[in-house]
Coordinates of C-alpha atoms in Angstrom, one line a residue:
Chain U
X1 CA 0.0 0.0 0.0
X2 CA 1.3 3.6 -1.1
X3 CA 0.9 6.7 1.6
X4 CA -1.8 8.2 -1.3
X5 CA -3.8 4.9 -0.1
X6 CA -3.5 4.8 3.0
X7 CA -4.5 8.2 3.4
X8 CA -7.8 7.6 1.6
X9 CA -8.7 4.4 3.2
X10 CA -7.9 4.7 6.7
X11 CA -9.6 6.6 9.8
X12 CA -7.8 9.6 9.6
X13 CA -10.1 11.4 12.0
X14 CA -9.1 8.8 14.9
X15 CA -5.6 8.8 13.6
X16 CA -5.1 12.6 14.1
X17 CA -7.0 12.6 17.3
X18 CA -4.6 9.8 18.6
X19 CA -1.6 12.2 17.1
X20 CA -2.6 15.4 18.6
X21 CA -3.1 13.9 21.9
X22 CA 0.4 12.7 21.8
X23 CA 1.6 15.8 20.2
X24 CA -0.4 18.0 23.3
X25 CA 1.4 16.1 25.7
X26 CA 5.0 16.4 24.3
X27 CA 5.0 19.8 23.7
X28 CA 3.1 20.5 27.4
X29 CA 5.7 22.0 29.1
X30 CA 7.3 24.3 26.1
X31 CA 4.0 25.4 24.5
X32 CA 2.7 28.5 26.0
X33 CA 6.0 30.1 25.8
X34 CA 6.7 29.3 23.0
X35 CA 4.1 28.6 20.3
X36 CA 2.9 32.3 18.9
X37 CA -0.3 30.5 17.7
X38 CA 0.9 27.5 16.6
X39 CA -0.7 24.7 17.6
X40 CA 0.1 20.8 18.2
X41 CA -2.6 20.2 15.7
X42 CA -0.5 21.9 13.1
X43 CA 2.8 19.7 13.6
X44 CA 0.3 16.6 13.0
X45 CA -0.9 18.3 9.9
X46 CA 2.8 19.0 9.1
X47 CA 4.0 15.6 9.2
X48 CA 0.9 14.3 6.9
X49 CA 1.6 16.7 3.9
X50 CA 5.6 16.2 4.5
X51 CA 4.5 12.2 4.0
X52 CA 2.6 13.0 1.1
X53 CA 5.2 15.3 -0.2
X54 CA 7.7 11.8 0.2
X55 CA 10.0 13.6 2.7
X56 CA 9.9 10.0 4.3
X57 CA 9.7 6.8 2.9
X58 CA 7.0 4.2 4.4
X59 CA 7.9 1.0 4.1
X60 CA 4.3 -0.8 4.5
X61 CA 5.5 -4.2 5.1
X62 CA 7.7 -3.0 8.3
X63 CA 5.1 -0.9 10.6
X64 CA 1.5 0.2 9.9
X65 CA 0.7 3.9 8.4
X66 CA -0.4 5.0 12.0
X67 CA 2.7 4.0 13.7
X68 CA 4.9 5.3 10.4
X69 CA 3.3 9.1 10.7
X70 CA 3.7 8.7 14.6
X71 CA 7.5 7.7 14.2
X72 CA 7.2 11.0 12.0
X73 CA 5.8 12.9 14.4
X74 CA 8.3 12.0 17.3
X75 CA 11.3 12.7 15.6
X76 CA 9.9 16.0 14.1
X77 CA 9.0 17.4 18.0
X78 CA 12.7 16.0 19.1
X79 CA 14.1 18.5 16.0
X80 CA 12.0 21.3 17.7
X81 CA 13.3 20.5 20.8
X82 CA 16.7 20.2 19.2
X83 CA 16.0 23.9 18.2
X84 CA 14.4 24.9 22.0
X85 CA 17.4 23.8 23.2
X86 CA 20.1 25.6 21.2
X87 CA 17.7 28.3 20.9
X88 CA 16.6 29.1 24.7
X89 CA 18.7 26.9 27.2
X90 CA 17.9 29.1 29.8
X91 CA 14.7 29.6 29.3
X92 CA 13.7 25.7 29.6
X93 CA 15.3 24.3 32.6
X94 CA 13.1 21.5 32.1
X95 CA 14.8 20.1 29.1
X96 CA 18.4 20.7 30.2
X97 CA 21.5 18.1 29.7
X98 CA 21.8 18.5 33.1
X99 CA 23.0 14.8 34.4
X100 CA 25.0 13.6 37.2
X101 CA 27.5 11.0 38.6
X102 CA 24.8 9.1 39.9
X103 CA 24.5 5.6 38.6
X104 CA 21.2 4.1 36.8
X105 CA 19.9 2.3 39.8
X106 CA 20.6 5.5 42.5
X107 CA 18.7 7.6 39.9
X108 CA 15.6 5.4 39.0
X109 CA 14.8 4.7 43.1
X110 CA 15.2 8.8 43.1
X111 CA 12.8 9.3 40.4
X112 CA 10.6 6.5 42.1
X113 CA 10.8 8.4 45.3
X114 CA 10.5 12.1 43.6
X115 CA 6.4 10.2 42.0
X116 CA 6.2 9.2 45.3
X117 CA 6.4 12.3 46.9
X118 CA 4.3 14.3 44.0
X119 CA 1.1 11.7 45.3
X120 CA 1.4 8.4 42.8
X121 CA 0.1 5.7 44.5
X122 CA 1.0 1.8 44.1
X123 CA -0.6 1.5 40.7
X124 CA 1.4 4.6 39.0
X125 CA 4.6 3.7 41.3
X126 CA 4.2 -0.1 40.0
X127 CA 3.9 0.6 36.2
X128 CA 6.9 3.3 36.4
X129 CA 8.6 0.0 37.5
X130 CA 7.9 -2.1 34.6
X131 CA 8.6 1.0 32.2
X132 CA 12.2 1.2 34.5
X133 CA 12.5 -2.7 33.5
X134 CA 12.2 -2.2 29.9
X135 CA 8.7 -3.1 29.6
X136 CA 6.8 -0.5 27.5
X137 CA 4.1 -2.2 25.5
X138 CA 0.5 -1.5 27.3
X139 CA -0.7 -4.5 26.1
X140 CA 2.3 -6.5 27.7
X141 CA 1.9 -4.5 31.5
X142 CA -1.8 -5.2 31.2
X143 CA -1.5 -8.9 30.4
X144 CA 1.5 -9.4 32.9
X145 CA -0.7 -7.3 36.0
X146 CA -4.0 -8.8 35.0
X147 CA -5.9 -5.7 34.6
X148 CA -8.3 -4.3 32.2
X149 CA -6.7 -2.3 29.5
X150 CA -9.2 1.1 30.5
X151 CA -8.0 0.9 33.6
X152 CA -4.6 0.8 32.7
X153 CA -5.1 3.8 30.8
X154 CA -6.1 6.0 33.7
X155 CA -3.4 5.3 35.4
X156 CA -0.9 5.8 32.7
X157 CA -2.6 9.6 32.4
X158 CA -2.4 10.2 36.3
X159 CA 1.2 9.0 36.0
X160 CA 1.5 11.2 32.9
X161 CA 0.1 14.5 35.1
X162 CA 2.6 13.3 37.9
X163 CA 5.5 13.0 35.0
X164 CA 5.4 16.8 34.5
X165 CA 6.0 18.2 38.4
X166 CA 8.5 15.4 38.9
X167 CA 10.4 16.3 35.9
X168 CA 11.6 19.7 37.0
X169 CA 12.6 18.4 40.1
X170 CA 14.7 15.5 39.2
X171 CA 16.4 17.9 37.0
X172 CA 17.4 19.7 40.4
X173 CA 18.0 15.9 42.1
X174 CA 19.6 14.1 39.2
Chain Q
X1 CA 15.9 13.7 34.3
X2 CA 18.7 11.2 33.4
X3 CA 18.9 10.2 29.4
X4 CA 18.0 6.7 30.2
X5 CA 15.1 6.9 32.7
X6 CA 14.0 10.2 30.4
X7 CA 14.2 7.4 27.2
X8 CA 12.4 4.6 28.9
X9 CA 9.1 6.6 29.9
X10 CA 8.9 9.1 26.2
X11 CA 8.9 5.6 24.7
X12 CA 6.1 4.2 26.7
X13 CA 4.2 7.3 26.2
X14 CA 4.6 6.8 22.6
X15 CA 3.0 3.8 22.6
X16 CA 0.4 4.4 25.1
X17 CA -0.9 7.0 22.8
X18 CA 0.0 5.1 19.9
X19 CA -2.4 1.9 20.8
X20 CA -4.4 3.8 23.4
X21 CA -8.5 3.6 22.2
X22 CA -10.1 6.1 20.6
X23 CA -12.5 6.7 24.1
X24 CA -9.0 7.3 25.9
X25 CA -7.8 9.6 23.1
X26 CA -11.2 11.2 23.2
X27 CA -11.0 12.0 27.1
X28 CA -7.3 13.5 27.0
X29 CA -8.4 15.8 24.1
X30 CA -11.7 16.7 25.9
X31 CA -9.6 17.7 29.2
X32 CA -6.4 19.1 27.0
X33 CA -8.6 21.2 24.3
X34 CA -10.3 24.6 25.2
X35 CA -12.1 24.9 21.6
X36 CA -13.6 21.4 20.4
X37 CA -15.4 23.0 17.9
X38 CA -12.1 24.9 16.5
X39 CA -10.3 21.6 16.6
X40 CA -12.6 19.6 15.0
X41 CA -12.6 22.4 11.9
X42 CA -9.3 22.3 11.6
X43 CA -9.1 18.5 11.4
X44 CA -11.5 18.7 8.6
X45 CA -9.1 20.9 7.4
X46 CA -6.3 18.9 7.4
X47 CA -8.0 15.7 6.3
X48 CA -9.9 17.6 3.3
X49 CA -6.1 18.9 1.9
X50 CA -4.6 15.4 2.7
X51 CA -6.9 13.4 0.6
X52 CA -7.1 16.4 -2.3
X53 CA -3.6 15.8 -2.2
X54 CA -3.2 12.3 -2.0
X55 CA -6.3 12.1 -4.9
X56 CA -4.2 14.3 -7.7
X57 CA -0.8 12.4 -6.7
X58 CA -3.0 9.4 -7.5
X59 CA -4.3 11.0 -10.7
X60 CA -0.5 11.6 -11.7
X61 CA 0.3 8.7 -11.3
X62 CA -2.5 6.7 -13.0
X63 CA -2.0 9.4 -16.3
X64 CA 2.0 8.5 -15.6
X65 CA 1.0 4.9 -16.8
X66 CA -1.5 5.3 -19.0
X67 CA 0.8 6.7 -21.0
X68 CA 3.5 4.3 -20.9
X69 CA 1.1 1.7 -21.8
X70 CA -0.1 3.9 -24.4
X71 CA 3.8 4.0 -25.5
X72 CA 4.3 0.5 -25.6
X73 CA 1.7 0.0 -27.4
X74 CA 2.4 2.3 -30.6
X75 CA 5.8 0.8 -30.1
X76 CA 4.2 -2.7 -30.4
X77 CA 6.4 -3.8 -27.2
X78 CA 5.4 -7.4 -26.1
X79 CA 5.2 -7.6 -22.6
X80 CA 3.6 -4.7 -21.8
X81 CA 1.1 -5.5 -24.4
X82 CA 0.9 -9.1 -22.4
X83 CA 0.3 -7.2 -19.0
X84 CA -2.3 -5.1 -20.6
X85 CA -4.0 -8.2 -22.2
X86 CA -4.2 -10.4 -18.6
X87 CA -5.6 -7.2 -17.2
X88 CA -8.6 -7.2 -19.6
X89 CA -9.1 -10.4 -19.0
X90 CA -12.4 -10.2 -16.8
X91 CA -14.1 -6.9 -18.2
X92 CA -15.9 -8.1 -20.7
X93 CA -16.7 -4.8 -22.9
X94 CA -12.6 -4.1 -23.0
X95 CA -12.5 -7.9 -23.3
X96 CA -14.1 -7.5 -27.1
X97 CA -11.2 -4.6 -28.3
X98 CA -9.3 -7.1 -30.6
X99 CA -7.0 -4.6 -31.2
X100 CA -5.1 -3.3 -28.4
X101 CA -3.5 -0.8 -30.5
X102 CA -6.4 1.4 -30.8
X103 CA -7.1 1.7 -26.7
X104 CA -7.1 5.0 -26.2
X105 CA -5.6 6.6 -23.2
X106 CA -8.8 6.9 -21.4
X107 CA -9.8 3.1 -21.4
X108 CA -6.4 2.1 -20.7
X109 CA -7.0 4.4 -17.7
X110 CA -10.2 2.4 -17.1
X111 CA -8.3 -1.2 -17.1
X112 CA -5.5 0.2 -14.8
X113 CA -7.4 2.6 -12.4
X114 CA -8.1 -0.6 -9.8
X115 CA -5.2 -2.5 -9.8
X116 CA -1.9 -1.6 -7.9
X117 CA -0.6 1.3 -9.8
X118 CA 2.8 0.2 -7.7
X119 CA 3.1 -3.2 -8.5
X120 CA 2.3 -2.4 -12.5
X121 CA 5.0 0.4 -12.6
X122 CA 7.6 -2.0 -11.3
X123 CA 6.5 -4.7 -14.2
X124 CA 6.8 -2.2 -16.2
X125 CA 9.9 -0.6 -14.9
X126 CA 11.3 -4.2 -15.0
X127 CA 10.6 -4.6 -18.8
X128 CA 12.0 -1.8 -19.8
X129 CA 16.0 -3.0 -17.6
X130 CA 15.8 -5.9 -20.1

């Protein structure tokens, strides 16, 4: 299947909802400083021209066209950040290099404890564990804990809202 | 936050919003979104120019090898002429044209327009290397 294909014969509606909700979460903590009206919405619609334009090459037999644009999408809000970084250093504390002598272990019980303190409960505290182990599929964490996928979900936001106070913190920590 | 711990929970993010269902995505852009209604014009938006696009890079495309059927045709080259024969093969009003040669560009269109465009170029493509 070509890109012109896929775009006329899958949901592109839920496709670009599922994008701009990752999109609004990445670019959370940089976006009201920095956006002068440009919104997540538009790096989504962005990546679906530049794929139609054949800036990148999907390969339909390796990954699906949703996870193909969303591979798109990540890398092209790491090159903004890229940009934020050389661009504003100080401004964004909260994506400094900042990193210390500390090794992986010392830093991931820090970050545990930092959740901790910021109000996750077991649930949040136990999937941050399984993402710390390498685990990262949802459908793998669900299977392995024996939960419902929805409820899964909720937690992953809660842990998600507790991501963004820990983050400047463990920047302080780490 | 360290690189690695940093890496471990972006890429679980990714794919919690990557295979996350359409009722979760729903929620997170009901609480994230201020203006619904702008959003959901400015999808429209974006899917209306993404298929106009995708629709006249399709049209290129389908004129691309119309015409290089239409080519090999005047140029009485056999294995085109083969590939264009098997793909009759099934519509029974092309089916009656004994002589290819005088398809016009517009009913080769009509034999090609449902069958991968891809694929086809590559025969064709492959033909030609010989």
């Amino acid at each position: 299947m070509t890109i012109t294909e896929a775009i006329q014969s899958e949901n592109m509606d839920e496709i670009i909802d599922s994008m701009n909700a990752y999109a609004i979460y990445r670019l959370r903590s940089v976006r009201e400083k920095t956006f002068n009206g440009i919104s997540p919405l538009d790096f989504v619609g962005d990546v679906i021209l530049k794929a139609l334009e054949g800036t990148r090459i999907w390969n339909s037999s390796e990954c699906s066209f949703k996870m193909f644009l969303f591979g798109c999408l990540k890398s092209d809000i790491s090159n903004f950040f890229k940009t934020l970084k050389h661009d504003h250093l100080n401004e964004f504390p909260e994506i400094s290099v900042t990193d210390s002598t500390m090794n992986t272990e010392e830093k991931r019980l820090q970050v545990s404890e930092l959740f901790k303190q910021a109000g996750a409960d077991d649930d949040e505290l136990t999937v941050f564990e399984y993402w710390m182990d390498g685990i990262l599929k949802p459908a793998e964490i669900v299977k392995d804990l024996g939960i419902d996928i929805k409820e899964f979900y909720v937690i992953i936001k809660r842990l998600e809202r507790r991501r963004i106070k820990v983050k400047t913190q463990a920047i302080n920590i780490i | 936050m360290s690189d690695e711990i940093s890496n471990k929970i972006e890429e679980a993010l990714f794919n919690f919003y990557l295979e996350a269902d359409k009722d979760t995505i729903k929620d997170s852009l009901k609480s994230d979104i201020q203006d619904l209604d702008e959003y959901e014009k400015k999808k429209k938006k974006i899917i209306f120019l993404a298929k106009a696009t995708a629709n006249k890079k399709y049209n290129e495309h389908l004129l691309a090898l119309a015409e290089k059927f239409e080519q090999a045709l005047i140029l009485n080259i056999e294995r085109p002429i083969a590939l264009l024969k098997q793909l009759i093969q099934g519509n029974t009003s092309l089916a009656l044209h004994h002589n290819l040669e005088k398809l016009s560009k517009e009913e080769i269109i009509e034999i090609i327009k449902d069958k991968n465009l891809v694929q086809l170029l590559e025969q064709l493509e492959e033909n030609e290397k010989k």
